[in-house]
Amino acid sequence: MIRDAAIDDVPLIHAMVRELAAYEKAPHEARATEEQLREALFGERPAAFAHIAETDDGEIAGFALWFLNFSTWRGVHGIYLEDLYVRPRLRGGGHGKALLAELARICVARGYERLEWSVLDWNAPSIAFYESLGARPQDEWTVYRLTDGALTALGVRGGAASGCGAGGAV
């Protein structure tokens, strides 16, 4: 069963985020607190959304956490899937596929034209799973990220003066 996350799910979502970070060999990078997740998901202006996968007996199997993006080329919103996680002992039971199917259903119902996410290039089981559903890698794009000191340096010293957009020809 797939359901919308409830505020009482936040501690478990937080725990699964940490499990996912450990699986991705980056537990030190998972710094979000339960309070931050609670505010992002259930605050006055939610910035993200989550769905929970449950087993037939009500055990939490996994979650999907997502937010809206926007395509200037298509002129409509899409969903960016930040995290998809199914607990290891419950994998293979269809929970991941059900979570992705729910997000695809939301896209279709709301007229969103893209469901996108990133996957680590070494995560062969996930890549095979996604490709079995018809997802295709976007090989022509490289993801860039500014964080920590580099983000602060640009934001404090160079952001206003640069005058360039993120996606255009610089």
mmCIF file with all atom_site columns, N, CA and C in Angstrom, residues 51-96:
data_model
loop_
_atom_site.group_PDB
_atom_site.id
_atom_site.type_symbol
_atom_site.label_atom_id
_atom_site.label_alt_id
_atom_site.label_comp_id
_atom_site.label_asym_id
_atom_site.label_entity_id
_atom_site.label_seq_id
_atom_site.pdbx_PDB_ins_code
_atom_site.Cartn_x
_atom_site.Cartn_y
_atom_site.Cartn_z
_atom_site.occupancy
_atom_site.B_iso_or_equiv
_atom_site.pdbx_formal_charge
_atom_site.auth_seq_id
_atom_site.auth_comp_id
_atom_site.auth_asym_id
_atom_site.auth_atom_id
_atom_site.pdbx_PDB_model_num
ATOM 1   N N  . HIS A 1 51 ? 5.774  10.016 0.210   1.00 0.00 ? 51 HIS A N  1
ATOM 2   C CA . HIS A 1 51 ? 4.847  8.890  0.222   1.00 0.00 ? 51 HIS A CA 1
ATOM 3   C C  . HIS A 1 51 ? 5.521  7.734  0.948   1.00 0.00 ? 51 HIS A C  1
ATOM 4   N N  . ILE A 1 52 ? 4.699  6.940  1.584   1.00 0.00 ? 52 ILE A N  1
ATOM 5   C CA . ILE A 1 52 ? 5.155  5.801  2.379   1.00 0.00 ? 52 ILE A CA 1
ATOM 6   C C  . ILE A 1 52 ? 4.637  4.520  1.748   1.00 0.00 ? 52 ILE A C  1
ATOM 7   N N  . ALA A 1 53 ? 5.514  3.516  1.678   1.00 0.00 ? 53 ALA A N  1
ATOM 8   C CA . ALA A 1 53 ? 5.114  2.176  1.249   1.00 0.00 ? 53 ALA A CA 1
ATOM 9   C C  . ALA A 1 53 ? 4.990  1.315  2.497   1.00 0.00 ? 53 ALA A C  1
ATOM 10  N N  . GLU A 1 54 ? 3.859  0.647  2.622   1.00 0.00 ? 54 GLU A N  1
ATOM 11  C CA . GLU A 1 54 ? 3.625  -0.246 3.756   1.00 0.00 ? 54 GLU A CA 1
ATOM 12  C C  . GLU A 1 54 ? 3.416  -1.664 3.260   1.00 0.00 ? 54 GLU A C  1
ATOM 13  N N  . THR A 1 55 ? 3.820  -2.615 4.094   1.00 0.00 ? 55 THR A N  1
ATOM 14  C CA . THR A 1 55 ? 3.541  -4.017 3.804   1.00 0.00 ? 55 THR A CA 1
ATOM 15  C C  . THR A 1 55 ? 2.073  -4.293 4.114   1.00 0.00 ? 55 THR A C  1
ATOM 16  N N  . ASP A 1 56 ? 1.612  -5.482 3.769   1.00 0.00 ? 56 ASP A N  1
ATOM 17  C CA . ASP A 1 56 ? 0.215  -5.843 4.034   1.00 0.00 ? 56 ASP A CA 1
ATOM 18  C C  . ASP A 1 56 ? -0.121 -5.811 5.519   1.00 0.00 ? 56 ASP A C  1
ATOM 19  N N  . ASP A 1 57 ? 0.882  -6.022 6.379   1.00 0.00 ? 57 ASP A N  1
ATOM 20  C CA . ASP A 1 57 ? 0.613  -5.985 7.819   1.00 0.00 ? 57 ASP A CA 1
ATOM 21  C C  . ASP A 1 57 ? 0.937  -4.630 8.456   1.00 0.00 ? 57 ASP A C  1
ATOM 22  N N  . GLY A 1 58 ? 1.133  -3.587 7.624   1.00 0.00 ? 58 GLY A N  1
ATOM 23  C CA . GLY A 1 58 ? 1.296  -2.236 8.139   1.00 0.00 ? 58 GLY A CA 1
ATOM 24  C C  . GLY A 1 58 ? 2.719  -1.812 8.467   1.00 0.00 ? 58 GLY A C  1
ATOM 25  N N  . GLU A 1 59 ? 3.696  -2.668 8.191   1.00 0.00 ? 59 GLU A N  1
ATOM 26  C CA . GLU A 1 59 ? 5.089  -2.295 8.437   1.00 0.00 ? 59 GLU A CA 1
ATOM 27  C C  . GLU A 1 59 ? 5.552  -1.314 7.363   1.00 0.00 ? 59 GLU A C  1
ATOM 28  N N  . ILE A 1 60 ? 6.293  -0.284 7.774   1.00 0.00 ? 60 ILE A N  1
ATOM 29  C CA . ILE A 1 60 ? 6.823  0.679  6.814   1.00 0.00 ? 60 ILE A CA 1
ATOM 30  C C  . ILE A 1 60 ? 7.967  0.022  6.050   1.00 0.00 ? 60 ILE A C  1
ATOM 31  N N  . ALA A 1 61 ? 7.799  -0.068 4.732   1.00 0.00 ? 61 ALA A N  1
ATOM 32  C CA . ALA A 1 61 ? 8.795  -0.721 3.883   1.00 0.00 ? 61 ALA A CA 1
ATOM 33  C C  . ALA A 1 61 ? 9.764  0.283  3.270   1.00 0.00 ? 61 ALA A C  1
ATOM 34  N N  . GLY A 1 62 ? 9.283  1.492  2.991   1.00 0.00 ? 62 GLY A N  1
ATOM 35  C CA . GLY A 1 62 ? 10.133 2.472  2.342   1.00 0.00 ? 62 GLY A CA 1
ATOM 36  C C  . GLY A 1 62 ? 9.402  3.778  2.142   1.00 0.00 ? 62 GLY A C  1
ATOM 37  N N  . PHE A 1 63 ? 10.068 4.686  1.431   1.00 0.00 ? 63 PHE A N  1
ATOM 38  C CA . PHE A 1 63 ? 9.477  5.996  1.186   1.00 0.00 ? 63 PHE A CA 1
ATOM 39  C C  . PHE A 1 63 ? 10.011 6.590  -0.109  1.00 0.00 ? 63 PHE A C  1
ATOM 40  N N  . ALA A 1 64 ? 9.278  7.567  -0.606  1.00 0.00 ? 64 ALA A N  1
ATOM 41  C CA . ALA A 1 64 ? 9.717  8.416  -1.711  1.00 0.00 ? 64 ALA A CA 1
ATOM 42  C C  . ALA A 1 64 ? 9.538  9.852  -1.248  1.00 0.00 ? 64 ALA A C  1
ATOM 43  N N  . LEU A 1 65 ? 10.581 10.660 -1.400  1.00 0.00 ? 65 LEU A N  1
ATOM 44  C CA . LEU A 1 65 ? 10.519 12.070 -1.047  1.00 0.00 ? 65 LEU A CA 1
ATOM 45  C C  . LEU A 1 65 ? 10.799 12.863 -2.310  1.00 0.00 ? 65 LEU A C  1
ATOM 46  N N  . TRP A 1 66 ? 9.934  13.826 -2.632  1.00 0.00 ? 66 TRP A N  1
ATOM 47  C CA . TRP A 1 66 ? 10.001 14.504 -3.911  1.00 0.00 ? 66 TRP A CA 1
ATOM 48  C C  . TRP A 1 66 ? 9.585  15.958 -3.791  1.00 0.00 ? 66 TRP A C  1
ATOM 49  N N  . PHE A 1 67 ? 9.882  16.711 -4.844  1.00 0.00 ? 67 PHE A N  1
ATOM 50  C CA . PHE A 1 67 ? 9.440  18.098 -4.917  1.00 0.00 ? 67 PHE A CA 1
ATOM 51  C C  . PHE A 1 67 ? 9.180  18.446 -6.382  1.00 0.00 ? 67 PHE A C  1
ATOM 52  N N  . LEU A 1 68 ? 8.537  19.575 -6.607  1.00 0.00 ? 68 LEU A N  1
ATOM 53  C CA . LEU A 1 68 ? 8.242  20.006 -7.970  1.00 0.00 ? 68 LEU A CA 1
ATOM 54  C C  . LEU A 1 68 ? 9.443  20.692 -8.585  1.00 0.00 ? 68 LEU A C  1
ATOM 55  N N  . ASN A 1 69 ? 9.660  20.434 -9.856  1.00 0.00 ? 69 ASN A N  1
ATOM 56  C CA . ASN A 1 69 ? 10.596 21.210 -10.650 1.00 0.00 ? 69 ASN A CA 1
ATOM 57  C C  . ASN A 1 69 ? 9.794  21.827 -11.792 1.00 0.00 ? 69 ASN A C  1
ATOM 58  N N  . PHE A 1 70 ? 10.464 22.536 -12.672 1.00 0.00 ? 70 PHE A N  1
ATOM 59  C CA . PHE A 1 70 ? 9.765  23.183 -13.778 1.00 0.00 ? 70 PHE A CA 1
ATOM 60  C C  . PHE A 1 70 ? 10.637 23.133 -15.016 1.00 0.00 ? 70 PHE A C  1
ATOM 61  N N  . SER A 1 71 ? 10.029 22.814 -16.139 1.00 0.00 ? 71 SER A N  1
ATOM 62  C CA . SER A 1 71 ? 10.739 22.777 -17.411 1.00 0.00 ? 71 SER A CA 1
ATOM 63  C C  . SER A 1 71 ? 10.363 24.008 -18.228 1.00 0.00 ? 71 SER A C  1
ATOM 64  N N  . THR A 1 72 ? 11.354 24.851 -18.509 1.00 0.00 ? 72 THR A N  1
ATOM 65  C CA . THR A 1 72 ? 11.089 26.000 -19.374 1.00 0.00 ? 72 THR A CA 1
ATOM 66  C C  . THR A 1 72 ? 10.843 25.543 -20.808 1.00 0.00 ? 72 THR A C  1
ATOM 67  N N  . TRP A 1 73 ? 11.354 24.392 -21.186 1.00 0.00 ? 73 TRP A N  1
ATOM 68  C CA . TRP A 1 73 ? 11.164 23.893 -22.541 1.00 0.00 ? 73 TRP A CA 1
ATOM 69  C C  . TRP A 1 73 ? 9.767  23.332 -22.734 1.00 0.00 ? 73 TRP A C  1
ATOM 70  N N  . ARG A 1 74 ? 9.240  22.685 -21.717 1.00 0.00 ? 74 ARG A N  1
ATOM 71  C CA . ARG A 1 74 ? 7.908  22.100 -21.838 1.00 0.00 ? 74 ARG A CA 1
ATOM 72  C C  . ARG A 1 74 ? 6.819  23.006 -21.263 1.00 0.00 ? 74 ARG A C  1
ATOM 73  N N  . GLY A 1 75 ? 7.224  23.943 -20.415 1.00 0.00 ? 75 GLY A N  1
ATOM 74  C CA . GLY A 1 75 ? 6.277  24.902 -19.866 1.00 0.00 ? 75 GLY A CA 1
ATOM 75  C C  . GLY A 1 75 ? 5.400  24.379 -18.748 1.00 0.00 ? 75 GLY A C  1
ATOM 76  N N  . VAL A 1 76 ? 5.794  23.261 -18.162 1.00 0.00 ? 76 VAL A N  1
ATOM 77  C CA . VAL A 1 76 ? 4.992  22.670 -17.085 1.00 0.00 ? 76 VAL A CA 1
ATOM 78  C C  . VAL A 1 76 ? 5.908  22.131 -15.983 1.00 0.00 ? 76 VAL A C  1
ATOM 79  N N  . HIS A 1 77 ? 5.288  21.884 -14.855 1.00 0.00 ? 77 HIS A N  1
ATOM 80  C CA . HIS A 1 77 ? 6.005  21.267 -13.745 1.00 0.00 ? 77 HIS A CA 1
ATOM 81  C C  . HIS A 1 77 ? 6.324  19.814 -14.044 1.00 0.00 ? 77 HIS A C  1
ATOM 82  N N  . GLY A 1 78 ? 7.223  19.285 -13.251 1.00 0.00 ? 78 GLY A N  1
ATOM 83  C CA . GLY A 1 78 ? 7.526  17.871 -13.196 1.00 0.00 ? 78 GLY A CA 1
ATOM 84  C C  . GLY A 1 78 ? 7.825  17.531 -11.751 1.00 0.00 ? 78 GLY A C  1
ATOM 85  N N  . ILE A 1 79 ? 8.119  16.291 -11.517 1.00 0.00 ? 79 ILE A N  1
ATOM 86  C CA . ILE A 1 79 ? 8.502  15.829 -10.177 1.00 0.00 ? 79 ILE A CA 1
ATOM 87  C C  . ILE A 1 79 ? 9.973  15.456 -10.215 1.00 0.00 ? 79 ILE A C  1
ATOM 88  N N  . TYR A 1 80 ? 10.704 15.948 -9.220  1.00 0.00 ? 80 TYR A N  1
ATOM 89  C CA . TYR A 1 80 ? 12.065 15.494 -9.006  1.00 0.00 ? 80 TYR A CA 1
ATOM 90  C C  . TYR A 1 80 ? 12.054 14.605 -7.775  1.00 0.00 ? 80 TYR A C  1
ATOM 91  N N  . LEU A 1 81 ? 12.414 13.365 -7.960  1.00 0.00 ? 81 LEU A N  1
ATOM 92  C CA . LEU A 1 81 ? 12.456 12.386 -6.876  1.00 0.00 ? 81 LEU A CA 1
ATOM 93  C C  . LEU A 1 81 ? 13.808 12.501 -6.185  1.00 0.00 ? 81 LEU A C  1
ATOM 94  N N  . GLU A 1 82 ? 13.807 13.036 -5.001  1.00 0.00 ? 82 GLU A N  1
ATOM 95  C CA . GLU A 1 82 ? 15.051 13.221 -4.252  1.00 0.00 ? 82 GLU A CA 1
ATOM 96  C C  . GLU A 1 82 ? 15.540 11.898 -3.672  1.00 0.00 ? 82 GLU A C  1
ATOM 97  N N  . ASP A 1 83 ? 14.634 11.162 -3.041  1.00 0.00 ? 83 ASP A N  1
ATOM 98  C CA . ASP A 1 83 ? 14.994 9.879  -2.431  1.00 0.00 ? 83 ASP A CA 1
ATOM 99  C C  . ASP A 1 83 ? 13.912 8.845  -2.680  1.00 0.00 ? 83 ASP A C  1
ATOM 100 N N  . LEU A 1 84 ? 14.348 7.665  -3.078  1.00 0.00 ? 84 LEU A N  1
ATOM 101 C CA . LEU A 1 84 ? 13.501 6.482  -3.145  1.00 0.00 ? 84 LEU A CA 1
ATOM 102 C C  . LEU A 1 84 ? 14.252 5.421  -2.370  1.00 0.00 ? 84 LEU A C  1
ATOM 103 N N  . TYR A 1 85 ? 13.624 4.893  -1.340  1.00 0.00 ? 85 TYR A N  1
ATOM 104 C CA . TYR A 1 85 ? 14.322 3.930  -0.491  1.00 0.00 ? 85 TYR A CA 1
ATOM 105 C C  . TYR A 1 85 ? 13.356 2.862  -0.024  1.00 0.00 ? 85 TYR A C  1
ATOM 106 N N  . VAL A 1 86 ? 13.789 1.621  -0.167  1.00 0.00 ? 86 VAL A N  1
ATOM 107 C CA . VAL A 1 86 ? 13.070 0.477  0.397   1.00 0.00 ? 86 VAL A CA 1
ATOM 108 C C  . VAL A 1 86 ? 14.054 -0.257 1.277   1.00 0.00 ? 86 VAL A C  1
ATOM 109 N N  . ARG A 1 87 ? 13.617 -0.565 2.480   1.00 0.00 ? 87 ARG A N  1
ATOM 110 C CA . ARG A 1 87 ? 14.499 -1.246 3.426   1.00 0.00 ? 87 ARG A CA 1
ATOM 111 C C  . ARG A 1 87 ? 14.978 -2.567 2.829   1.00 0.00 ? 87 ARG A C  1
ATOM 112 N N  . PRO A 1 88 ? 16.276 -2.875 3.022   1.00 0.00 ? 88 PRO A N  1
ATOM 113 C CA . PRO A 1 88 ? 16.884 -4.034 2.341   1.00 0.00 ? 88 PRO A CA 1
ATOM 114 C C  . PRO A 1 88 ? 16.114 -5.341 2.486   1.00 0.00 ? 88 PRO A C  1
ATOM 115 N N  . ARG A 1 89 ? 15.634 -5.661 3.668   1.00 0.00 ? 89 ARG A N  1
ATOM 116 C CA . ARG A 1 89 ? 14.970 -6.961 3.838   1.00 0.00 ? 89 ARG A CA 1
ATOM 117 C C  . ARG A 1 89 ? 13.595 -7.028 3.177   1.00 0.00 ? 89 ARG A C  1
ATOM 118 N N  . LEU A 1 90 ? 13.094 -5.861 2.730   1.00 0.00 ? 90 LEU A N  1
ATOM 119 C CA . LEU A 1 90 ? 11.777 -5.825 2.091   1.00 0.00 ? 90 LEU A CA 1
ATOM 120 C C  . LEU A 1 90 ? 11.862 -5.544 0.586   1.00 0.00 ? 90 LEU A C  1
ATOM 121 N N  . ARG A 1 91 ? 13.080 -5.483 0.058   1.00 0.00 ? 91 ARG A N  1
ATOM 122 C CA . ARG A 1 91 ? 13.251 -5.251 -1.370  1.00 0.00 ? 91 ARG A CA 1
ATOM 123 C C  . ARG A 1 91 ? 12.792 -6.474 -2.159  1.00 0.00 ? 91 ARG A C  1
ATOM 124 N N  . GLY A 1 92 ? 12.353 -6.225 -3.371  1.00 0.00 ? 92 GLY A N  1
ATOM 125 C CA . GLY A 1 92 ? 11.863 -7.304 -4.224  1.00 0.00 ? 92 GLY A CA 1
ATOM 126 C C  . GLY A 1 92 ? 10.383 -7.574 -4.037  1.00 0.00 ? 92 GLY A C  1
ATOM 127 N N  . GLY A 1 93 ? 9.737  -6.833 -3.148  1.00 0.00 ? 93 GLY A N  1
ATOM 128 C CA . GLY A 1 93 ? 8.311  -7.031 -2.895  1.00 0.00 ? 93 GLY A CA 1
ATOM 129 C C  . GLY A 1 93 ? 7.403  -6.089 -3.656  1.00 0.00 ? 93 GLY A C  1
ATOM 130 N N  . GLY A 1 94 ? 7.977  -5.277 -4.547  1.00 0.00 ? 94 GLY A N  1
ATOM 131 C CA . GLY A 1 94 ? 7.168  -4.372 -5.361  1.00 0.00 ? 94 GLY A CA 1
ATOM 132 C C  . GLY A 1 94 ? 6.955  -2.995 -4.755  1.00 0.00 ? 94 GLY A C  1
ATOM 133 N N  . HIS A 1 95 ? 7.568  -2.723 -3.606  1.00 0.00 ? 95 HIS A N  1
ATOM 134 C CA . HIS A 1 95 ? 7.339  -1.434 -2.936  1.00 0.00 ? 95 HIS A CA 1
ATOM 135 C C  . HIS A 1 95 ? 7.947  -0.275 -3.721  1.00 0.00 ? 95 HIS A C  1
ATOM 136 N N  . GLY A 1 96 ? 9.160  -0.437 -4.231  1.00 0.00 ? 96 GLY A N  1
ATOM 137 C CA . GLY A 1 96 ? 9.790  0.619  -5.021  1.00 0.00 ? 96 GLY A CA 1
ATOM 138 C C  . GLY A 1 96 ? 9.004  0.915  -6.280  1.00 0.00 ? 96 GLY A C  1
#
